[in-house]
Amino acid sequence: MDTTLRFGAGRLPERSLVFTFDDGPGATDGPGRGPRTVELAQYLADEQIDATFFMCGKHVEQHREIPMQVLALGHRVGNHTWSHRHLPELDDDSIRDELNSTRQILGDCGVEGPIPFRPPWGEWDARIEAAVRADETILTGHSANYGWDLDGMDWQFWWDMGSPQECANSYVKTALEHGSGVVLMHDSTADPGTPGEQMRAGNLAVEAVKILVPRLRAEGFTFVPLSAID
Ligand SMILES: [Zn+2]
């Protein structure tokens, strides 16, 4: 594993975007708001877009079949820690547990390594990096460490029960401002407590992405896999 936090800036041609979705997986019965990881993965596959889903172990535990369904649709599955806590607030052993437990359950679900990693909130520093580098299991189970360049703050719209149009507008705006990069979106929310539950329940990522993809294509953007920045 290359433990240096990696970004798309400077590594991607103009008008190239990498789609990444964090904090899932999730599923919702019936119509309406809520996480729908497989539906999202299916739409992206239909559009020939290769995305990466950074999953949290605590959600994988609830939906053990989803990681392989996402992989079968041609996407990549990554580690986003077990419980989505702030890594700078954890001691070294707890940091290693957050990564190892998630890599373990994804392996139990059939996801073979090495897989990409993304720290919650993109929080990464020298102490965390040293803790990770001291663990051979983490190093062999992961490929590299990925941040993001473009954030349209989708969670804010889901928190406010906002519309998918507003969310898509926000991402078109940031894509035009940046020109290229790794895009952060959320197929669920893994934060504990009331705000997190509200964002998760309000999620309309599928609807937003179905608006966003044709609009970005009309602006001349193309979609490339995360491996484009390796
Ligand atoms: Zn996250």
PDB file of C-alpha atoms and ligand atoms in Angstrom:
ATOM      1  CA  MET A   1       0.000   0.000   0.000  1.00  0.00           C
ATOM      2  CA  ASP A   2       1.188   3.466  -0.877  1.00  0.00           C
ATOM      3  CA  THR A   3       0.097   5.309   2.283  1.00  0.00           C
ATOM      4  CA  THR A   4       0.525   8.814   0.848  1.00  0.00           C
ATOM      5  CA  LEU A   5      -2.884  10.480   0.415  1.00  0.00           C
ATOM      6  CA  ARG A   6      -3.361  10.697  -3.350  1.00  0.00           C
ATOM      7  CA  PHE A   7      -5.395  13.206  -5.372  1.00  0.00           C
ATOM      8  CA  GLY A   8      -6.461  13.532  -8.985  1.00  0.00           C
ATOM      9  CA  ALA A   9      -5.169  17.079  -9.469  1.00  0.00           C
ATOM     10  CA  GLY A  10      -2.350  17.093 -12.003  1.00  0.00           C
ATOM     11  CA  ARG A  11      -2.829  13.393 -12.801  1.00  0.00           C
ATOM     12  CA  LEU A  12      -5.922  13.636 -15.027  1.00  0.00           C
ATOM     13  CA  PRO A  13      -6.484  15.217 -18.429  1.00  0.00           C
ATOM     14  CA  GLU A  14      -8.826  18.212 -18.641  1.00  0.00           C
ATOM     15  CA  ARG A  15     -12.551  17.333 -18.391  1.00  0.00           C
ATOM     16  CA  SER A  16     -11.861  13.893 -16.870  1.00  0.00           C
ATOM     17  CA  LEU A  17     -13.690  12.894 -13.701  1.00  0.00           C
ATOM     18  CA  VAL A  18     -13.445   9.917 -11.363  1.00  0.00           C
ATOM     19  CA  PHE A  19     -16.668   9.077  -9.517  1.00  0.00           C
ATOM     20  CA  THR A  20     -16.304   7.848  -5.931  1.00  0.00           C
ATOM     21  CA  PHE A  21     -19.108   7.053  -3.469  1.00  0.00           C
ATOM     22  CA  ASP A  22     -18.476   6.834   0.263  1.00  0.00           C
ATOM     23  CA  ASP A  23     -20.120   5.579   3.460  1.00  0.00           C
ATOM     24  CA  GLY A  24     -22.233   2.746   2.037  1.00  0.00           C
ATOM     25  CA  PRO A  25     -23.330   0.222   1.235  1.00  0.00           C
ATOM     26  CA  GLY A  26     -27.043   0.681   1.804  1.00  0.00           C
ATOM     27  CA  ALA A  27     -30.411  -0.536   0.590  1.00  0.00           C
ATOM     28  CA  THR A  28     -33.944   0.822   0.958  1.00  0.00           C
ATOM     29  CA  ASP A  29     -37.225  -1.053   0.591  1.00  0.00           C
ATOM     30  CA  GLY A  30     -39.922   0.554  -1.528  1.00  0.00           C
ATOM     31  CA  PRO A  31     -39.875   3.929  -3.278  1.00  0.00           C
ATOM     32  CA  GLY A  32     -38.602   7.217  -1.863  1.00  0.00           C
ATOM     33  CA  ARG A  33     -35.467   8.515  -0.184  1.00  0.00           C
ATOM     34  CA  GLY A  34     -32.732   6.348   1.274  1.00  0.00           C
ATOM     35  CA  PRO A  35     -29.496   4.600   0.267  1.00  0.00           C
ATOM     36  CA  ARG A  36     -29.606   2.418  -2.871  1.00  0.00           C
ATOM     37  CA  THR A  37     -26.057   1.291  -3.601  1.00  0.00           C
ATOM     38  CA  VAL A  38     -26.858  -1.484  -6.074  1.00  0.00           C
ATOM     39  CA  GLU A  39     -29.305   0.657  -8.074  1.00  0.00           C
ATOM     40  CA  LEU A  40     -26.653   3.353  -8.303  1.00  0.00           C
ATOM     41  CA  ALA A  41     -23.984   0.845  -9.333  1.00  0.00           C
ATOM     42  CA  GLN A  42     -26.360  -0.569 -11.966  1.00  0.00           C
ATOM     43  CA  TYR A  43     -27.106   2.859 -13.475  1.00  0.00           C
ATOM     44  CA  LEU A  44     -23.388   3.696 -13.654  1.00  0.00           C
ATOM     45  CA  ALA A  45     -22.658   0.318 -15.277  1.00  0.00           C
ATOM     46  CA  ASP A  46     -25.398   0.964 -17.857  1.00  0.00           C
ATOM     47  CA  GLU A  47     -23.650   4.272 -18.603  1.00  0.00           C
ATOM     48  CA  GLN A  48     -20.250   2.519 -18.890  1.00  0.00           C
ATOM     49  CA  ILE A  49     -18.928   4.471 -15.902  1.00  0.00           C
ATOM     50  CA  ASP A  50     -16.419   2.655 -13.681  1.00  0.00           C
ATOM     51  CA  ALA A  51     -16.851   4.033 -10.129  1.00  0.00           C
ATOM     52  CA  THR A  52     -15.310   3.243  -6.753  1.00  0.00           C
ATOM     53  CA  PHE A  53     -17.394   2.620  -3.618  1.00  0.00           C
ATOM     54  CA  PHE A  54     -15.520   3.224  -0.351  1.00  0.00           C
ATOM     55  CA  MET A  55     -17.493   1.118   2.129  1.00  0.00           C
ATOM     56  CA  CYS A  56     -17.727   1.142   5.916  1.00  0.00           C
ATOM     57  CA  GLY A  57     -17.468  -2.199   7.706  1.00  0.00           C
ATOM     58  CA  LYS A  58     -20.478  -1.525   9.921  1.00  0.00           C
ATOM     59  CA  HIS A  59     -22.649  -1.122   6.796  1.00  0.00           C
ATOM     60  CA  VAL A  60     -21.093  -4.098   5.011  1.00  0.00           C
ATOM     61  CA  GLU A  61     -22.075  -6.161   8.059  1.00  0.00           C
ATOM     62  CA  GLN A  62     -25.725  -5.237   7.383  1.00  0.00           C
ATOM     63  CA  HIS A  63     -25.485  -5.858   3.609  1.00  0.00           C
ATOM     64  CA  ARG A  64     -22.946  -8.613   3.064  1.00  0.00           C
ATOM     65  CA  GLU A  65     -24.118  -9.360  -0.483  1.00  0.00           C
ATOM     66  CA  ILE A  66     -23.668  -5.826  -1.839  1.00  0.00           C
ATOM     67  CA  PRO A  67     -19.853  -5.625  -2.211  1.00  0.00           C
ATOM     68  CA  MET A  68     -19.763  -8.526  -4.685  1.00  0.00           C
ATOM     69  CA  GLN A  69     -22.813  -7.158  -6.543  1.00  0.00           C
ATOM     70  CA  VAL A  70     -20.981  -3.845  -6.948  1.00  0.00           C
ATOM     71  CA  LEU A  71     -17.825  -5.614  -8.152  1.00  0.00           C
ATOM     72  CA  ALA A  72     -19.861  -7.735 -10.581  1.00  0.00           C
ATOM     73  CA  LEU A  73     -21.159  -4.513 -12.155  1.00  0.00           C
ATOM     74  CA  GLY A  74     -17.579  -3.543 -12.984  1.00  0.00           C
ATOM     75  CA  HIS A  75     -16.868  -1.140 -10.140  1.00  0.00           C
ATOM     76  CA  ARG A  76     -14.173  -1.115  -7.483  1.00  0.00           C
ATOM     77  CA  VAL A  77     -14.760  -1.590  -3.739  1.00  0.00           C
ATOM     78  CA  GLY A  78     -12.599   0.216  -1.184  1.00  0.00           C
ATOM     79  CA  ASN A  79     -12.108   0.423   2.591  1.00  0.00           C
ATOM     80  CA  HIS A  80     -13.538   3.501   4.374  1.00  0.00           C
ATOM     81  CA  THR A  81     -12.986   2.171   7.948  1.00  0.00           C
ATOM     82  CA  TRP A  82     -15.453   0.285  10.124  1.00  0.00           C
ATOM     83  CA  SER A  83     -17.276   3.053  11.989  1.00  0.00           C
ATOM     84  CA  HIS A  84     -16.283   6.308  10.221  1.00  0.00           C
ATOM     85  CA  ARG A  85     -14.674   7.904  13.264  1.00  0.00           C
ATOM     86  CA  HIS A  86     -12.133  10.726  13.144  1.00  0.00           C
ATOM     87  CA  LEU A  87      -8.793   8.882  12.871  1.00  0.00           C
ATOM     88  CA  PRO A  88      -6.787  11.751  14.486  1.00  0.00           C
ATOM     89  CA  GLU A  89      -8.824  11.168  17.682  1.00  0.00           C
ATOM     90  CA  LEU A  90      -7.989   7.435  17.869  1.00  0.00           C
ATOM     91  CA  ASP A  91      -4.901   5.720  19.291  1.00  0.00           C
ATOM     92  CA  ASP A  92      -2.687   3.680  16.953  1.00  0.00           C
ATOM     93  CA  ASP A  93      -4.274   0.308  17.765  1.00  0.00           C
ATOM     94  CA  SER A  94      -7.800   1.646  17.247  1.00  0.00           C
ATOM     95  CA  ILE A  95      -6.790   3.098  13.865  1.00  0.00           C
ATOM     96  CA  ARG A  96      -5.385  -0.268  12.808  1.00  0.00           C
ATOM     97  CA  ASP A  97      -8.547  -2.021  14.046  1.00  0.00           C
ATOM     98  CA  GLU A  98     -10.750   0.348  12.001  1.00  0.00           C
ATOM     99  CA  LEU A  99      -8.872  -0.621   8.825  1.00  0.00           C
ATOM    100  CA  ASN A 100      -8.272  -4.299   9.527  1.00  0.00           C
ATOM    101  CA  SER A 101     -11.822  -5.159  10.616  1.00  0.00           C
ATOM    102  CA  THR A 102     -13.222  -3.618   7.434  1.00  0.00           C
ATOM    103  CA  ARG A 103     -10.663  -5.303   5.188  1.00  0.00           C
ATOM    104  CA  GLN A 104     -11.492  -8.582   6.971  1.00  0.00           C
ATOM    105  CA  ILE A 105     -15.271  -8.406   6.446  1.00  0.00           C
ATOM    106  CA  LEU A 106     -14.844  -7.344   2.808  1.00  0.00           C
ATOM    107  CA  GLY A 107     -12.568 -10.358   2.356  1.00  0.00           C
ATOM    108  CA  ASP A 108     -15.191 -12.572   4.013  1.00  0.00           C
ATOM    109  CA  CYS A 109     -17.676 -11.218   1.433  1.00  0.00           C
ATOM    110  CA  GLY A 110     -15.339 -12.243  -1.396  1.00  0.00           C
ATOM    111  CA  VAL A 111     -13.545  -8.961  -2.142  1.00  0.00           C
ATOM    112  CA  GLU A 112      -9.952  -9.862  -2.987  1.00  0.00           C
ATOM    113  CA  GLY A 113      -7.096  -7.474  -2.448  1.00  0.00           C
ATOM    114  CA  PRO A 114      -5.266  -5.262  -2.543  1.00  0.00           C
ATOM    115  CA  ILE A 115      -8.087  -2.699  -2.417  1.00  0.00           C
ATOM    116  CA  PRO A 116      -8.073   1.127  -2.242  1.00  0.00           C
ATOM    117  CA  PHE A 117      -8.452   2.983   1.057  1.00  0.00           C
ATOM    118  CA  ARG A 118      -9.963   6.367   1.911  1.00  0.00           C
ATOM    119  CA  PRO A 119      -9.834   7.890   5.426  1.00  0.00           C
ATOM    120  CA  PRO A 120     -13.095   9.370   6.780  1.00  0.00           C
ATOM    121  CA  TRP A 121     -13.274  13.135   6.073  1.00  0.00           C
ATOM    122  CA  GLY A 122      -9.933  12.766   4.262  1.00  0.00           C
ATOM    123  CA  GLU A 123      -8.215  13.187   7.644  1.00  0.00           C
ATOM    124  CA  TRP A 124      -4.639  11.953   7.394  1.00  0.00           C
ATOM    125  CA  ASP A 125      -1.397  12.913   9.137  1.00  0.00           C
ATOM    126  CA  ALA A 126       2.114  11.579   9.831  1.00  0.00           C
ATOM    127  CA  ARG A 127       1.113   9.814  13.063  1.00  0.00           C
ATOM    128  CA  ILE A 128      -1.800   7.948  11.424  1.00  0.00           C
ATOM    129  CA  GLU A 129       0.398   7.059   8.462  1.00  0.00           C
ATOM    130  CA  ALA A 130       3.096   5.623  10.772  1.00  0.00           C
ATOM    131  CA  ALA A 131       0.486   3.555  12.654  1.00  0.00           C
ATOM    132  CA  VAL A 132      -0.764   2.100   9.365  1.00  0.00           C
ATOM    133  CA  ARG A 133       2.733   1.460   8.004  1.00  0.00           C
ATOM    134  CA  ALA A 134       3.581  -0.607  11.092  1.00  0.00           C
ATOM    135  CA  ASP A 135       0.895  -3.185  10.202  1.00  0.00           C
ATOM    136  CA  GLU A 136       1.870  -5.687   7.528  1.00  0.00           C
ATOM    137  CA  THR A 137      -1.727  -6.965   7.112  1.00  0.00           C
ATOM    138  CA  ILE A 138      -2.961  -3.468   6.277  1.00  0.00           C
ATOM    139  CA  LEU A 139      -0.073  -2.875   3.873  1.00  0.00           C
ATOM    140  CA  THR A 140      -0.657  -6.076   1.915  1.00  0.00           C
ATOM    141  CA  GLY A 141      -4.465  -5.746   1.904  1.00  0.00           C
ATOM    142  CA  HIS A 142      -4.571  -2.283   0.327  1.00  0.00           C
ATOM    143  CA  SER A 143      -3.290  -0.673  -2.863  1.00  0.00           C
ATOM    144  CA  ALA A 144      -3.187   3.062  -2.172  1.00  0.00           C
ATOM    145  CA  ASN A 145      -4.752   5.895  -0.163  1.00  0.00           C
ATOM    146  CA  TYR A 146      -7.187   8.162  -2.016  1.00  0.00           C
ATOM    147  CA  GLY A 147      -8.509  11.617  -1.260  1.00  0.00           C
ATOM    148  CA  TRP A 148     -10.713  13.697  -3.551  1.00  0.00           C
ATOM    149  CA  ASP A 149     -10.618  16.977  -5.465  1.00  0.00           C
ATOM    150  CA  LEU A 150     -14.275  17.885  -6.069  1.00  0.00           C
ATOM    151  CA  ASP A 151     -16.950  18.002  -3.377  1.00  0.00           C
ATOM    152  CA  GLY A 152     -20.443  19.270  -4.180  1.00  0.00           C
ATOM    153  CA  MET A 153     -21.502  18.557  -0.559  1.00  0.00           C
ATOM    154  CA  ASP A 154     -24.290  16.163  -1.475  1.00  0.00           C
ATOM    155  CA  TRP A 155     -24.844  15.308   2.211  1.00  0.00           C
ATOM    156  CA  GLN A 156     -26.014  18.849   2.858  1.00  0.00           C
ATOM    157  CA  PHE A 157     -28.900  18.440   0.410  1.00  0.00           C
ATOM    158  CA  TRP A 158     -29.918  15.128   1.949  1.00  0.00           C
ATOM    159  CA  TRP A 159     -29.739  16.608   5.452  1.00  0.00           C
ATOM    160  CA  ASP A 160     -32.107  19.406   4.354  1.00  0.00           C
ATOM    161  CA  MET A 161     -34.366  17.025   2.362  1.00  0.00           C
ATOM    162  CA  GLY A 162     -33.204  18.948  -0.725  1.00  0.00           C
ATOM    163  CA  SER A 163     -33.871  18.034  -4.346  1.00  0.00           C
ATOM    164  CA  PRO A 164     -31.662  15.923  -6.624  1.00  0.00           C
ATOM    165  CA  GLN A 165     -31.672  18.850  -9.099  1.00  0.00           C
ATOM    166  CA  GLU A 166     -30.070  21.159  -6.514  1.00  0.00           C
ATOM    167  CA  CYS A 167     -27.485  18.516  -5.695  1.00  0.00           C
ATOM    168  CA  ALA A 168     -26.670  17.928  -9.379  1.00  0.00           C
ATOM    169  CA  ASN A 169     -26.344  21.710  -9.919  1.00  0.00           C
ATOM    170  CA  SER A 170     -23.794  21.881  -7.115  1.00  0.00           C
ATOM    171  CA  TYR A 171     -21.679  19.130  -8.707  1.00  0.00           C
ATOM    172  CA  VAL A 172     -21.847  20.619 -12.209  1.00  0.00           C
ATOM    173  CA  LYS A 173     -20.651  23.925 -10.743  1.00  0.00           C
ATOM    174  CA  THR A 174     -17.684  22.382  -8.919  1.00  0.00           C
ATOM    175  CA  ALA A 175     -16.795  20.229 -11.948  1.00  0.00           C
ATOM    176  CA  LEU A 176     -16.673  23.309 -14.180  1.00  0.00           C
ATOM    177  CA  GLU A 177     -14.569  25.157 -11.585  1.00  0.00           C
ATOM    178  CA  HIS A 178     -12.016  22.342 -11.228  1.00  0.00           C
ATOM    179  CA  GLY A 179     -12.007  21.055 -14.822  1.00  0.00           C
ATOM    180  CA  SER A 180     -10.988  17.538 -13.721  1.00  0.00           C
ATOM    181  CA  GLY A 181     -10.512  15.452 -10.596  1.00  0.00           C
ATOM    182  CA  VAL A 182     -11.808  12.830  -8.212  1.00  0.00           C
ATOM    183  CA  VAL A 183     -15.452  13.503  -7.270  1.00  0.00           C
ATOM    184  CA  LEU A 184     -16.736  12.791  -3.747  1.00  0.00           C
ATOM    185  CA  MET A 185     -20.355  11.677  -3.363  1.00  0.00           C
ATOM    186  CA  HIS A 186     -22.174   9.487  -0.836  1.00  0.00           C
ATOM    187  CA  ASP A 187     -24.376   6.467  -1.510  1.00  0.00           C
ATOM    188  CA  SER A 188     -25.162   6.490   2.241  1.00  0.00           C
ATOM    189  CA  THR A 189     -23.987   8.245   5.414  1.00  0.00           C
ATOM    190  CA  ALA A 190     -21.944   6.504   8.089  1.00  0.00           C
ATOM    191  CA  ASP A 191     -21.775   9.244  10.719  1.00  0.00           C
ATOM    192  CA  PRO A 192     -23.321   8.161  14.013  1.00  0.00           C
ATOM    193  CA  GLY A 193     -26.161  10.060  15.687  1.00  0.00           C
ATOM    194  CA  THR A 194     -29.011  12.238  14.499  1.00  0.00           C
ATOM    195  CA  PRO A 195     -27.364  14.259  11.702  1.00  0.00           C
ATOM    196  CA  GLY A 196     -25.936  11.104  10.133  1.00  0.00           C
ATOM    197  CA  GLU A 197     -29.228   9.238  10.302  1.00  0.00           C
ATOM    198  CA  GLN A 198     -31.048  12.210   8.797  1.00  0.00           C
ATOM    199  CA  MET A 199     -28.571  12.457   5.910  1.00  0.00           C
ATOM    200  CA  ARG A 200     -28.833   8.730   5.296  1.00  0.00           C
ATOM    201  CA  ALA A 201     -32.640   8.781   5.306  1.00  0.00           C
ATOM    202  CA  GLY A 202     -32.711  11.790   2.956  1.00  0.00           C
ATOM    203  CA  ASN A 203     -30.298  10.306   0.397  1.00  0.00           C
ATOM    204  CA  LEU A 204     -31.289  10.698  -3.265  1.00  0.00           C
ATOM    205  CA  ALA A 205     -27.914   9.870  -4.807  1.00  0.00           C
ATOM    206  CA  VAL A 206     -29.398   7.721  -7.596  1.00  0.00           C
ATOM    207  CA  GLU A 207     -31.718  10.500  -8.762  1.00  0.00           C
ATOM    208  CA  ALA A 208     -28.968  13.129  -8.500  1.00  0.00           C
ATOM    209  CA  VAL A 209     -26.463  11.031 -10.472  1.00  0.00           C
ATOM    210  CA  LYS A 210     -29.054  10.327 -13.182  1.00  0.00           C
ATOM    211  CA  ILE A 211     -29.377  14.107 -13.651  1.00  0.00           C
ATOM    212  CA  LEU A 212     -25.666  14.786 -13.228  1.00  0.00           C
ATOM    213  CA  VAL A 213     -24.188  12.315 -15.732  1.00  0.00           C
ATOM    214  CA  PRO A 214     -25.973  13.634 -18.864  1.00  0.00           C
ATOM    215  CA  ARG A 215     -25.323  17.229 -17.824  1.00  0.00           C
ATOM    216  CA  LEU A 216     -21.598  16.599 -17.339  1.00  0.00           C
ATOM    217  CA  ARG A 217     -21.409  14.755 -20.661  1.00  0.00           C
ATOM    218  CA  ALA A 218     -23.093  17.716 -22.348  1.00  0.00           C
ATOM    219  CA  GLU A 219     -20.320  19.912 -20.887  1.00  0.00           C
ATOM    220  CA  GLY A 220     -17.697  17.643 -22.478  1.00  0.00           C
ATOM    221  CA  PHE A 221     -16.688  15.619 -19.419  1.00  0.00           C
ATOM    222  CA  THR A 222     -15.650  11.982 -19.623  1.00  0.00           C
ATOM    223  CA  PHE A 223     -15.533   9.483 -16.747  1.00  0.00           C
ATOM    224  CA  VAL A 224     -12.438   7.462 -15.952  1.00  0.00           C
ATOM    225  CA  PRO A 225     -11.728   4.817 -13.283  1.00  0.00           C
ATOM    226  CA  LEU A 226      -9.869   5.581 -10.062  1.00  0.00           C
ATOM    227  CA  SER A 227      -6.913   3.652 -11.505  1.00  0.00           C
ATOM    228  CA  ALA A 228      -6.390   6.626 -13.864  1.00  0.00           C
ATOM    229  CA  ILE A 229      -4.577   8.399 -11.010  1.00  0.00           C
ATOM    230  CA  ASP A 230      -2.334   5.450 -10.090  1.00  0.00           C
TER     231      ASP A 230
HETATM  232 ZN    ZN B   1     -17.065   9.151   4.634  1.00  0.00          ZN
END
